[in-house]
Short mmCIF file of C-alpha atoms in Angstrom, two decimals:
data_model
loop_
_atom_site.label_atom_id
_atom_site.label_comp_id
_atom_site.label_asym_id
_atom_site.label_seq_id
_atom_site.Cartn_x
_atom_site.Cartn_y
_atom_site.Cartn_z
CA MET A 1 0.00 0.00 0.00
CA PRO A 2 1.44 3.36 -0.89
CA GLU A 3 2.31 5.60 2.00
CA ALA A 4 -0.20 8.27 2.82
CA ALA A 5 0.76 11.66 1.48
CA VAL A 6 1.83 14.10 4.15
CA ALA A 7 0.98 17.70 3.46
CA ALA A 8 3.93 20.01 3.62
CA PRO A 9 3.55 22.75 6.21
CA GLN A 10 2.45 26.01 4.64
CA PRO A 11 3.35 29.52 5.74
CA TRP A 12 0.77 30.67 8.27
CA GLY A 13 -0.26 33.79 6.37
CA LEU A 14 -1.54 31.91 3.29
CA THR A 15 -4.46 30.58 5.33
CA LEU A 16 -5.59 33.97 6.65
CA SER A 17 -8.82 35.57 5.52
CA ARG A 18 -8.70 38.76 3.47
CA ARG A 19 -9.98 40.76 6.45
CA ARG A 20 -7.29 39.33 8.70
CA ILE A 21 -4.57 40.09 6.14
CA VAL A 22 -5.75 43.72 5.99
CA ALA A 23 -5.62 43.88 9.80
CA VAL A 24 -2.10 42.43 9.87
CA LEU A 25 -0.83 44.84 7.22
CA GLY A 26 -2.49 47.76 8.99
CA SER A 27 -0.86 46.91 12.31
CA VAL A 28 2.66 46.55 10.92
CA MET A 29 2.24 49.68 8.78
CA LEU A 30 1.27 51.63 11.89
CA GLY A 31 4.41 50.41 13.65
CA MET A 32 6.60 51.41 10.72
CA LEU A 33 4.89 54.79 10.43
CA LEU A 34 5.60 55.40 14.11
CA SER A 35 9.35 54.94 13.72
CA ALA A 36 9.52 56.73 10.35
CA VAL A 37 7.66 59.85 11.50
CA ASP A 38 9.74 59.96 14.68
CA GLN A 39 12.95 60.56 12.76
CA THR A 40 11.57 63.53 10.83
CA VAL A 41 9.78 65.00 13.85
CA VAL A 42 12.93 64.86 15.96
CA GLY A 43 15.01 66.33 13.15
CA THR A 44 12.70 69.34 13.03
CA ALA A 45 12.87 69.76 16.81
CA MET A 46 16.67 69.55 17.03
CA PRO A 47 17.40 73.32 17.00
CA ARG A 48 15.17 73.80 20.05
CA ILE A 49 16.65 70.72 21.75
CA ILE A 50 20.19 72.00 21.19
CA ALA A 51 19.31 75.40 22.63
CA ASP A 52 17.61 73.90 25.68
CA LEU A 53 20.24 71.27 26.49
CA ASN A 54 23.29 73.27 25.37
CA GLY A 55 24.32 70.40 23.12
CA LEU A 56 25.55 71.93 19.88
CA GLN A 57 28.87 70.10 20.14
CA HIS A 58 27.24 66.67 20.24
CA TYR A 59 24.04 67.23 18.29
CA ALA A 60 25.02 64.82 15.49
CA TRP A 61 25.13 61.96 17.97
CA VAL A 62 21.39 62.21 18.60
CA ALA A 63 20.80 60.86 15.09
CA THR A 64 23.96 58.75 14.90
CA ALA A 65 23.24 56.81 18.11
CA TYR A 66 19.74 56.00 16.89
CA LEU A 67 20.99 54.93 13.47
CA LEU A 68 23.79 52.79 14.86
CA SER A 69 21.65 50.89 17.33
CA SER A 70 18.78 50.34 14.90
CA THR A 71 21.09 49.12 12.13
CA ALA A 72 23.07 46.86 14.43
CA SER A 73 19.97 45.29 15.96
CA MET A 74 18.12 44.58 12.69
CA PRO A 75 19.73 41.19 11.93
CA ILE A 76 19.31 40.09 15.54
CA TRP A 77 15.60 40.93 15.61
CA GLY A 78 15.16 39.22 12.25
CA LYS A 79 16.85 36.01 13.35
CA LEU A 80 14.94 35.91 16.63
CA SER A 81 11.64 36.32 14.80
CA ASP A 82 12.61 33.51 12.42
CA ALA A 83 13.32 31.17 15.30
CA PHE A 84 10.64 32.08 17.82
CA GLY A 85 7.83 33.85 15.96
CA ARG A 86 7.13 37.25 14.44
CA LYS A 87 4.47 38.51 16.82
CA ARG A 88 6.32 38.50 20.11
CA PHE A 89 9.41 40.24 18.75
CA PHE A 90 7.52 42.80 16.68
CA ILE A 91 5.60 43.75 19.81
CA ALA A 92 8.78 43.68 21.89
CA GLY A 93 10.45 46.05 19.45
CA MET A 94 7.56 48.49 19.63
CA VAL A 95 7.52 48.36 23.43
CA VAL A 96 11.25 49.15 23.53
CA PHE A 97 10.72 51.98 21.04
CA VAL A 98 7.87 53.52 23.06
CA ALA A 99 9.82 53.17 26.32
CA GLY A 100 12.80 54.85 24.67
CA SER A 101 10.54 57.68 23.50
CA ALA A 102 9.36 58.27 27.06
CA LEU A 103 12.96 58.33 28.30
CA CYS A 104 14.01 60.76 25.56
CA GLY A 105 11.24 63.12 26.61
CA GLN A 106 12.64 63.10 30.16
CA ALA A 107 16.27 63.71 29.14
CA GLY A 108 17.95 66.46 31.13
CA SER A 109 21.20 66.57 29.20
CA MET A 110 22.52 65.91 25.73
CA THR A 111 24.38 62.82 26.97
CA ALA A 112 21.20 61.35 28.43
CA LEU A 113 19.30 62.09 25.22
CA ILE A 114 21.96 60.34 23.13
CA VAL A 115 21.85 57.25 25.36
CA PHE A 116 18.05 57.15 25.30
CA ARG A 117 18.00 57.60 21.52
CA ALA A 118 20.30 54.60 21.19
CA PHE A 119 17.86 52.59 23.33
CA GLN A 120 14.95 53.83 21.23
CA GLY A 121 16.82 52.78 18.09
CA LEU A 122 17.09 49.22 19.39
CA GLY A 123 13.31 49.00 19.25
CA ALA A 124 13.11 50.66 15.84
CA GLY A 125 15.49 48.00 14.52
CA ALA A 126 12.72 45.41 14.85
CA MET A 127 10.24 47.17 12.58
CA MET A 128 11.79 46.81 9.13
CA PRO A 129 13.09 43.19 9.13
CA ILE A 130 10.08 41.71 10.87
CA THR A 131 7.64 43.63 8.67
CA GLN A 132 9.38 42.29 5.57
CA ALA A 133 9.33 38.79 7.06
CA ILE A 134 5.60 39.07 7.75
CA VAL A 135 5.00 40.08 4.12
CA GLY A 136 6.97 37.01 3.07
CA ASP A 137 4.83 34.84 5.33
CA ILE A 138 1.54 36.20 4.05
CA PHE A 139 2.06 36.49 0.30
CA PRO A 140 3.50 34.21 -2.40
CA PRO A 141 6.76 35.37 -4.02
CA ALA A 142 5.04 36.94 -7.04
CA GLN A 143 3.11 39.39 -4.82
CA ARG A 144 5.70 40.26 -2.19
CA ALA A 145 7.43 43.09 -4.04
CA ARG A 146 4.15 44.93 -4.63
CA TRP A 147 3.03 44.71 -1.01
CA SER A 148 6.49 45.59 0.29
CA GLY A 149 6.38 48.71 -1.87
CA ILE A 150 2.99 49.65 -0.45
CA LEU A 151 4.32 49.27 3.08
CA MET A 152 7.39 51.35 2.23
CA SER A 153 5.08 54.20 1.24
CA VAL A 154 4.90 55.11 4.92
CA PHE A 155 8.33 56.72 4.53
CA ALA A 156 6.95 59.07 1.88
CA VAL A 157 4.12 59.97 4.24
CA ALA A 158 6.61 60.50 7.06
CA THR A 159 8.68 62.85 4.91
CA ILE A 160 5.63 65.08 4.42
CA VAL A 161 3.91 64.78 7.79
CA GLY A 162 6.96 64.61 10.08
CA PRO A 163 8.42 68.10 9.57
CA LEU A 164 4.98 69.74 9.78
CA LEU A 165 4.10 67.85 12.93
CA GLY A 166 7.52 68.43 14.46
CA GLY A 167 7.37 72.16 13.81
CA TRP A 168 3.89 72.50 15.29
CA ILE A 169 4.75 70.47 18.38
CA THR A 170 7.99 72.35 19.02
CA ASP A 171 6.37 75.77 18.66
CA ASN A 172 3.20 75.05 20.63
CA VAL A 173 3.87 72.44 23.32
CA GLY A 174 7.66 72.07 23.53
CA TRP A 175 10.30 69.77 22.06
CA ARG A 176 9.78 67.04 24.66
CA TRP A 177 6.42 66.30 23.08
CA ALA A 178 8.25 65.40 19.88
CA PHE A 179 8.99 62.20 21.82
CA TYR A 180 5.87 61.99 23.99
CA VAL A 181 3.64 62.01 20.91
CA ASN A 182 4.90 58.48 20.25
CA LEU A 183 3.32 57.18 23.46
CA PRO A 184 -0.40 57.20 22.57
CA VAL A 185 0.31 56.17 18.99
CA GLY A 186 2.63 53.44 20.24
CA VAL A 187 -0.01 52.07 22.62
CA VAL A 188 -2.48 51.86 19.73
CA ALA A 189 0.16 50.18 17.53
CA VAL A 190 0.99 47.61 20.22
CA ALA A 191 -2.70 46.88 20.83
CA ALA A 192 -3.29 46.46 17.08
CA ALA A 193 -0.37 44.04 16.82
CA VAL A 194 -1.59 42.03 19.81
CA VAL A 195 -5.02 41.65 18.23
CA ALA A 196 -4.10 41.31 14.55
CA LEU A 197 -0.85 39.37 14.34
CA PRO A 198 -1.20 35.59 14.57
CA GLY A 199 0.80 33.95 17.34
CA HIS A 200 2.74 31.94 14.79
CA VAL A 201 5.92 30.12 15.68
CA SER A 202 7.99 28.79 12.80
CA VAL A 203 7.50 25.11 12.04
CA HIS A 204 11.16 24.80 11.08
CA ARG A 205 14.12 24.75 13.41
CA HIS A 206 16.39 27.73 12.94
CA ARG A 207 19.92 28.10 14.19
CA ILE A 208 20.76 31.68 15.05
CA ASP A 209 24.08 32.62 13.50
CA TYR A 210 25.49 34.64 16.37
CA SER A 211 28.94 34.94 14.83
CA GLY A 212 27.50 36.14 11.52
CA ALA A 213 25.33 38.71 13.28
CA ALA A 214 28.33 39.92 15.27
CA LEU A 215 30.40 40.31 12.10
CA LEU A 216 27.59 42.22 10.41
CA VAL A 217 27.40 44.60 13.35
CA ALA A 218 31.20 44.92 13.41
CA ALA A 219 31.14 45.94 9.73
CA ALA A 220 28.11 48.24 9.90
CA VAL A 221 29.04 50.27 12.98
CA PRO A 222 32.42 51.61 11.75
CA LEU A 223 30.93 52.29 8.31
CA LEU A 224 28.14 54.38 9.82
CA LEU A 225 30.56 56.13 12.16
CA GLY A 226 32.82 57.01 9.25
CA LEU A 227 29.91 58.41 7.25
CA SER A 228 28.74 60.38 10.28
CA TRP A 229 32.13 61.77 11.32
CA GLY A 230 33.45 62.47 7.82
CA GLY A 231 33.30 66.16 7.02
CA SER A 232 31.98 67.11 10.47
CA GLU A 233 34.09 65.69 13.30
CA TYR A 234 37.08 64.88 11.09
CA PRO A 235 38.15 65.55 7.48
CA TRP A 236 37.18 62.82 5.03
CA ARG A 237 40.85 61.93 4.44
CA SER A 238 41.79 61.86 8.12
CA TRP A 239 43.18 58.62 9.52
CA GLN A 240 40.20 58.31 11.86
CA VAL A 241 37.66 58.23 9.04
CA VAL A 242 39.78 56.24 6.59
CA SER A 243 40.60 53.59 9.20
CA LEU A 244 36.89 53.11 9.96
CA PHE A 245 36.13 52.53 6.28
CA VAL A 246 39.07 50.15 5.92
CA PHE A 247 38.07 48.17 9.00
CA SER A 248 34.49 47.89 7.76
CA ALA A 249 35.65 46.69 4.33
CA VAL A 250 38.00 44.10 5.83
CA VAL A 251 35.31 42.70 8.12
#
């Protein structure tokens, strides 16, 4: 007697209803919009922040610390979501981001703000890789590029809305609300993710490549530092900047 056919496990998203897919996409898009708008809002508020905290000398680090931590944490968040499920780590990333926003609003010095922005960036690092992974789970390969492009449209919205919102907040309620505004939106985004995202755990065993993730971070951090310091902290041809680029290329 021939052996009974065993159905291969399918990605969880392919069995979702159309309404559930819309809910999932809406929840992850809200999370991405939160982090995207934050960057443009904070950029608009920076002159007032610098004046209040006397931080002109270190102002570039407010953006650099955020960028470094978010970039370095992306592969780690992605691997963890592959191994243990998208939902828990997408929500965890948003919780870290919202907590970091609250801390940034409380910062009493430029140093504290830089540290809190780095913490906030750790949470933001979860948004992009896990969102792309969720799209891959939901849609077949032929449709993924289209839906990924639709999700990426939030950055265009952020480019328009962020500066306007940041300017209004800074002029009317103070620069600290450039961070506090993330709290109510973040609570809604977390609640939407809790309700909409399936509690899927991968049916395949994944081995987290810790050494590969460490090497990626070791290559990305000096590259970003070189791009940030070049032309501002040091000349582009200085040994500090050149050595960072060389180290990144070697790694």
